[in-house]
Amino acid sequence: MTLLAISSSPRREGNSETLLFSFLNGAARNNSAEVIRLNDLKIRPCQACDKCTDGHCILNDDMQLLYSKVASCSALVVATPIYFGSLSAQLKIFIDRFQSWWHAKYNLKKPFIPLEAGKPAFFLCVGALKKEQYCLNAEQIVKVFLHNLNMKYKGSLCYRGYDEKDSIKNEPSAAEEAYQAGVNFTSYLKN
């Protein structure tokens, strides 16, 4: 089983990526994981050009590889820092580039890449502000994204009050909770 892990932080080994790796360690039993660091890729934002008439995005960049990885994975986990009450720019660009798939699914009524329904997905986020609504905004965006991909949202962990790099490491229960969420997530994977 291939678990595709999307790390959207510009910081390597930052708070959200630390939790992502804890989650993946828990999910590692009998599963392989591939981590994609969006910040390392060249991905242009959606241009709203309306040229995805066949459901295929015409922009030629690293997203072309990511489309096939998302389509072929067994499950998906997405991790992001919270910036200004929402996703990182890297994750938002990634999500917005699936506009071509949305267009094919809902306007053309024929998905560009047939997607197996019900693949499980999980969401991790970490933010500095302690107000719950900042994580909820990001979570709602991810839920809409997963719905477009025919994936089944299986839960999230959202941590608030962590700003400095590595500050999540001062909360050992966070790593354990993410690890246990990864262990529990494996029950959704088809063998």
mmCIF file of C-alpha atoms in Angstrom:
data_model
loop_
_atom_site.group_PDB
_atom_site.id
_atom_site.type_symbol
_atom_site.label_atom_id
_atom_site.label_comp_id
_atom_site.label_asym_id
_atom_site.label_seq_id
_atom_site.Cartn_x
_atom_site.Cartn_y
_atom_site.Cartn_z
ATOM 1 C CA MET A 1 0.000 0.000 0.000
ATOM 2 C CA THR A 2 1.324 3.443 -0.875
ATOM 3 C CA LEU A 3 0.557 6.307 1.438
ATOM 4 C CA LEU A 4 1.220 9.636 -0.255
ATOM 5 C CA ALA A 5 2.280 12.294 2.250
ATOM 6 C CA ILE A 6 2.111 15.953 1.236
ATOM 7 C CA SER A 7 4.295 18.293 3.288
ATOM 8 C CA SER A 8 3.479 21.887 2.464
ATOM 9 C CA SER A 9 5.696 23.796 4.863
ATOM 10 C CA PRO A 10 8.516 25.934 3.497
ATOM 11 C CA ARG A 11 10.497 24.779 6.557
ATOM 12 C CA ARG A 12 12.146 21.384 6.430
ATOM 13 C CA GLU A 13 11.541 19.546 9.685
ATOM 14 C CA GLY A 14 9.269 22.311 10.922
ATOM 15 C CA ASN A 15 6.332 21.727 13.236
ATOM 16 C CA SER A 16 3.882 20.342 10.679
ATOM 17 C CA GLU A 17 6.518 18.135 9.053
ATOM 18 C CA THR A 18 7.594 16.806 12.467
ATOM 19 C CA LEU A 19 4.021 15.706 13.116
ATOM 20 C CA LEU A 20 3.745 14.286 9.610
ATOM 21 C CA PHE A 21 6.748 12.022 10.195
ATOM 22 C CA SER A 22 5.327 10.897 13.542
ATOM 23 C CA PHE A 23 2.088 10.024 11.741
ATOM 24 C CA LEU A 24 4.001 8.145 9.036
ATOM 25 C CA ASN A 25 5.999 6.184 11.626
ATOM 26 C CA GLY A 26 2.711 4.990 13.075
ATOM 27 C CA ALA A 27 1.322 4.103 9.657
ATOM 28 C CA ALA A 28 4.517 2.355 8.492
ATOM 29 C CA ARG A 29 3.459 -1.190 9.330
ATOM 30 C CA ASN A 30 3.128 -3.087 6.040
ATOM 31 C CA ASN A 31 2.801 0.175 4.132
ATOM 32 C CA SER A 32 5.206 2.263 2.158
ATOM 33 C CA ALA A 33 5.055 6.041 2.228
ATOM 34 C CA GLU A 34 6.230 8.640 -0.226
ATOM 35 C CA VAL A 35 6.765 12.160 1.068
ATOM 36 C CA ILE A 36 6.343 15.056 -1.339
ATOM 37 C CA ARG A 37 7.714 18.408 -0.189
ATOM 38 C CA LEU A 38 5.781 20.950 -2.211
ATOM 39 C CA ASN A 39 8.285 23.696 -1.482
ATOM 40 C CA ASP A 40 10.963 21.749 -3.374
ATOM 41 C CA LEU A 41 8.877 21.687 -6.565
ATOM 42 C CA LYS A 42 8.113 24.157 -9.297
ATOM 43 C CA ILE A 43 4.343 24.562 -9.304
ATOM 44 C CA ARG A 44 2.636 27.557 -10.841
ATOM 45 C CA PRO A 45 -0.713 28.742 -9.526
ATOM 46 C CA CYS A 46 -3.868 28.071 -11.505
ATOM 47 C CA GLN A 47 -4.223 30.745 -14.188
ATOM 48 C CA ALA A 48 -8.028 30.496 -14.513
ATOM 49 C CA CYS A 49 -7.390 30.249 -18.246
ATOM 50 C CA ASP A 50 -10.352 27.904 -18.866
ATOM 51 C CA LYS A 51 -8.185 25.901 -21.254
ATOM 52 C CA CYS A 52 -8.615 22.651 -19.318
ATOM 53 C CA THR A 53 -11.477 21.778 -21.657
ATOM 54 C CA ASP A 54 -10.624 18.071 -21.576
ATOM 55 C CA GLY A 55 -9.888 18.093 -17.837
ATOM 56 C CA HIS A 56 -6.140 18.301 -18.366
ATOM 57 C CA CYS A 57 -4.232 21.281 -17.005
ATOM 58 C CA ILE A 58 -2.196 22.893 -19.761
ATOM 59 C CA LEU A 59 0.507 24.247 -17.434
ATOM 60 C CA ASN A 60 3.643 22.176 -17.840
ATOM 61 C CA ASP A 61 5.401 21.998 -14.469
ATOM 62 C CA ASP A 62 5.934 19.584 -11.576
ATOM 63 C CA MET A 63 2.186 19.222 -11.014
ATOM 64 C CA GLN A 64 2.010 16.874 -13.995
ATOM 65 C CA LEU A 65 3.945 14.280 -11.965
ATOM 66 C CA LEU A 66 1.860 14.920 -8.851
ATOM 67 C CA TYR A 67 -1.427 14.287 -10.649
ATOM 68 C CA SER A 68 -0.428 10.696 -11.367
ATOM 69 C CA LYS A 69 0.904 10.175 -7.830
ATOM 70 C CA VAL A 70 -2.372 11.358 -6.308
ATOM 71 C CA ALA A 71 -4.395 9.206 -8.702
ATOM 72 C CA SER A 72 -2.378 6.052 -7.968
ATOM 73 C CA CYS A 73 -1.838 6.324 -4.202
ATOM 74 C CA SER A 74 -3.711 4.084 -1.775
ATOM 75 C CA ALA A 75 -4.201 6.847 0.781
ATOM 76 C CA LEU A 76 -3.273 10.477 1.365
ATOM 77 C CA VAL A 77 -2.096 12.521 4.333
ATOM 78 C CA VAL A 78 -1.680 16.286 4.069
ATOM 79 C CA ALA A 79 0.285 18.450 6.519
ATOM 80 C CA THR A 80 0.460 22.236 6.630
ATOM 81 C CA PRO A 81 1.377 25.107 8.859
ATOM 82 C CA ILE A 82 -1.440 27.594 9.405
ATOM 83 C CA TYR A 83 -0.710 31.044 8.015
ATOM 84 C CA PHE A 84 -3.199 33.880 8.587
ATOM 85 C CA GLY A 85 -5.909 31.378 9.463
ATOM 86 C CA SER A 86 -5.472 29.222 6.388
ATOM 87 C CA LEU A 87 -3.216 26.827 4.504
ATOM 88 C CA SER A 88 0.326 27.536 3.419
ATOM 89 C CA ALA A 89 0.607 29.103 -0.033
ATOM 90 C CA GLN A 90 2.339 25.954 -1.267
ATOM 91 C CA LEU A 91 -0.649 23.774 -0.328
ATOM 92 C CA LYS A 92 -3.213 26.214 -1.654
ATOM 93 C CA ILE A 93 -1.466 26.333 -5.041
ATOM 94 C CA PHE A 94 -1.349 22.503 -5.104
ATOM 95 C CA ILE A 95 -5.067 22.267 -4.297
ATOM 96 C CA ASP A 96 -6.051 24.979 -6.768
ATOM 97 C CA ARG A 97 -4.267 23.158 -9.580
ATOM 98 C CA PHE A 98 -6.851 20.382 -9.230
ATOM 99 C CA GLN A 99 -9.353 22.828 -10.717
ATOM 100 C CA SER A 100 -8.890 20.931 -13.977
ATOM 101 C CA TRP A 101 -10.077 17.734 -12.266
ATOM 102 C CA TRP A 102 -13.042 19.575 -10.750
ATOM 103 C CA HIS A 103 -13.937 20.876 -14.202
ATOM 104 C CA ALA A 104 -13.769 17.398 -15.724
ATOM 105 C CA LYS A 105 -15.776 15.819 -12.916
ATOM 106 C CA TYR A 106 -18.556 18.388 -12.545
ATOM 107 C CA ASN A 107 -18.757 20.285 -15.835
ATOM 108 C CA LEU A 108 -17.709 17.671 -18.367
ATOM 109 C CA LYS A 109 -19.170 14.768 -16.334
ATOM 110 C CA LYS A 110 -16.147 12.644 -17.210
ATOM 111 C CA PRO A 111 -13.181 12.654 -14.834
ATOM 112 C CA PHE A 112 -9.852 13.169 -16.580
ATOM 113 C CA ILE A 113 -8.311 10.430 -14.466
ATOM 114 C CA PRO A 114 -10.798 7.878 -13.132
ATOM 115 C CA LEU A 115 -10.456 7.998 -9.360
ATOM 116 C CA GLU A 116 -11.206 5.060 -7.134
ATOM 117 C CA ALA A 117 -13.793 6.249 -4.640
ATOM 118 C CA GLY A 118 -13.248 6.038 -0.920
ATOM 119 C CA LYS A 119 -9.470 6.159 -0.571
ATOM 120 C CA PRO A 120 -8.762 7.344 2.991
ATOM 121 C CA ALA A 121 -7.210 10.708 3.766
ATOM 122 C CA PHE A 122 -6.010 12.507 6.899
ATOM 123 C CA PHE A 123 -5.130 16.136 7.673
ATOM 124 C CA LEU A 124 -2.485 17.584 10.022
ATOM 125 C CA CYS A 125 -1.974 21.265 10.769
ATOM 126 C CA VAL A 126 -0.057 23.436 13.208
ATOM 127 C CA GLY A 127 -0.532 27.127 13.855
ATOM 128 C CA ALA A 128 0.666 29.849 16.182
ATOM 129 C CA LEU A 129 -2.712 31.371 17.018
ATOM 130 C CA LYS A 130 -4.766 29.550 19.612
ATOM 131 C CA LYS A 131 -8.226 30.283 18.210
ATOM 132 C CA GLU A 132 -9.908 27.137 16.941
ATOM 133 C CA GLN A 133 -11.468 28.779 13.891
ATOM 134 C CA TYR A 134 -8.071 29.226 12.220
ATOM 135 C CA CYS A 135 -7.590 25.483 11.969
ATOM 136 C CA LEU A 136 -11.232 24.956 11.019
ATOM 137 C CA ASN A 137 -10.877 27.175 7.951
ATOM 138 C CA ALA A 138 -7.925 25.130 6.692
ATOM 139 C CA GLU A 139 -9.703 21.881 7.485
ATOM 140 C CA GLN A 140 -12.775 22.907 5.471
ATOM 141 C CA ILE A 141 -10.647 23.708 2.424
ATOM 142 C CA VAL A 142 -8.976 20.295 2.643
ATOM 143 C CA LYS A 143 -12.345 18.546 3.014
ATOM 144 C CA VAL A 144 -13.612 20.174 -0.201
ATOM 145 C CA PHE A 145 -10.391 19.197 -1.962
ATOM 146 C CA LEU A 146 -10.695 15.567 -0.819
ATOM 147 C CA HIS A 147 -14.335 15.433 -1.871
ATOM 148 C CA ASN A 148 -13.312 16.513 -5.369
ATOM 149 C CA LEU A 149 -10.803 13.639 -5.433
ATOM 150 C CA ASN A 150 -13.435 11.105 -4.275
ATOM 151 C CA MET A 151 -11.357 10.515 -1.133
ATOM 152 C CA LYS A 152 -12.829 9.761 2.267
ATOM 153 C CA TYR A 153 -11.849 12.200 5.008
ATOM 154 C CA LYS A 154 -10.915 10.118 8.051
ATOM 155 C CA GLY A 155 -9.930 12.812 10.508
ATOM 156 C CA SER A 156 -7.453 15.464 11.471
ATOM 157 C CA LEU A 157 -5.127 16.672 14.176
ATOM 158 C CA CYS A 158 -4.827 20.425 14.561
ATOM 159 C CA TYR A 159 -2.381 21.976 16.988
ATOM 160 C CA ARG A 160 -2.571 25.595 18.050
ATOM 161 C CA GLY A 161 -0.116 27.794 19.902
ATOM 162 C CA TYR A 162 3.102 26.628 18.228
ATOM 163 C CA ASP A 163 4.987 29.276 16.287
ATOM 164 C CA GLU A 164 8.738 28.837 16.585
ATOM 165 C CA LYS A 165 10.432 26.089 14.603
ATOM 166 C CA ASP A 166 10.632 22.899 16.681
ATOM 167 C CA SER A 167 8.252 24.265 19.332
ATOM 168 C CA ILE A 168 5.957 21.273 18.792
ATOM 169 C CA LYS A 169 8.800 19.096 20.086
ATOM 170 C CA ASN A 170 8.257 20.688 23.508
ATOM 171 C CA GLU A 171 4.907 18.899 23.557
ATOM 172 C CA PRO A 172 5.780 15.169 23.552
ATOM 173 C CA SER A 173 2.115 14.192 23.633
ATOM 174 C CA ALA A 174 1.693 15.758 20.162
ATOM 175 C CA ALA A 175 4.187 13.362 18.551
ATOM 176 C CA GLU A 176 2.601 10.417 20.353
ATOM 177 C CA GLU A 177 -0.889 11.498 19.310
ATOM 178 C CA ALA A 178 0.222 11.853 15.666
ATOM 179 C CA TYR A 179 1.952 8.456 15.833
ATOM 180 C CA GLN A 180 -1.210 6.831 17.231
ATOM 181 C CA ALA A 181 -3.327 8.524 14.568
ATOM 182 C CA GLY A 182 -1.040 6.942 11.967
ATOM 183 C CA VAL A 183 -1.447 3.525 13.592
ATOM 184 C CA ASN A 184 -5.224 3.950 13.633
ATOM 185 C CA PHE A 185 -5.236 5.188 10.040
ATOM 186 C CA THR A 186 -3.863 1.846 8.813
ATOM 187 C CA SER A 187 -7.201 0.242 9.656
ATOM 188 C CA TYR A 188 -8.693 2.162 6.700
ATOM 189 C CA LEU A 189 -6.150 0.856 4.214
ATOM 190 C CA LYS A 190 -7.186 -2.022 1.968
ATOM 191 C CA ASN A 191 -4.773 -4.937 1.933
#
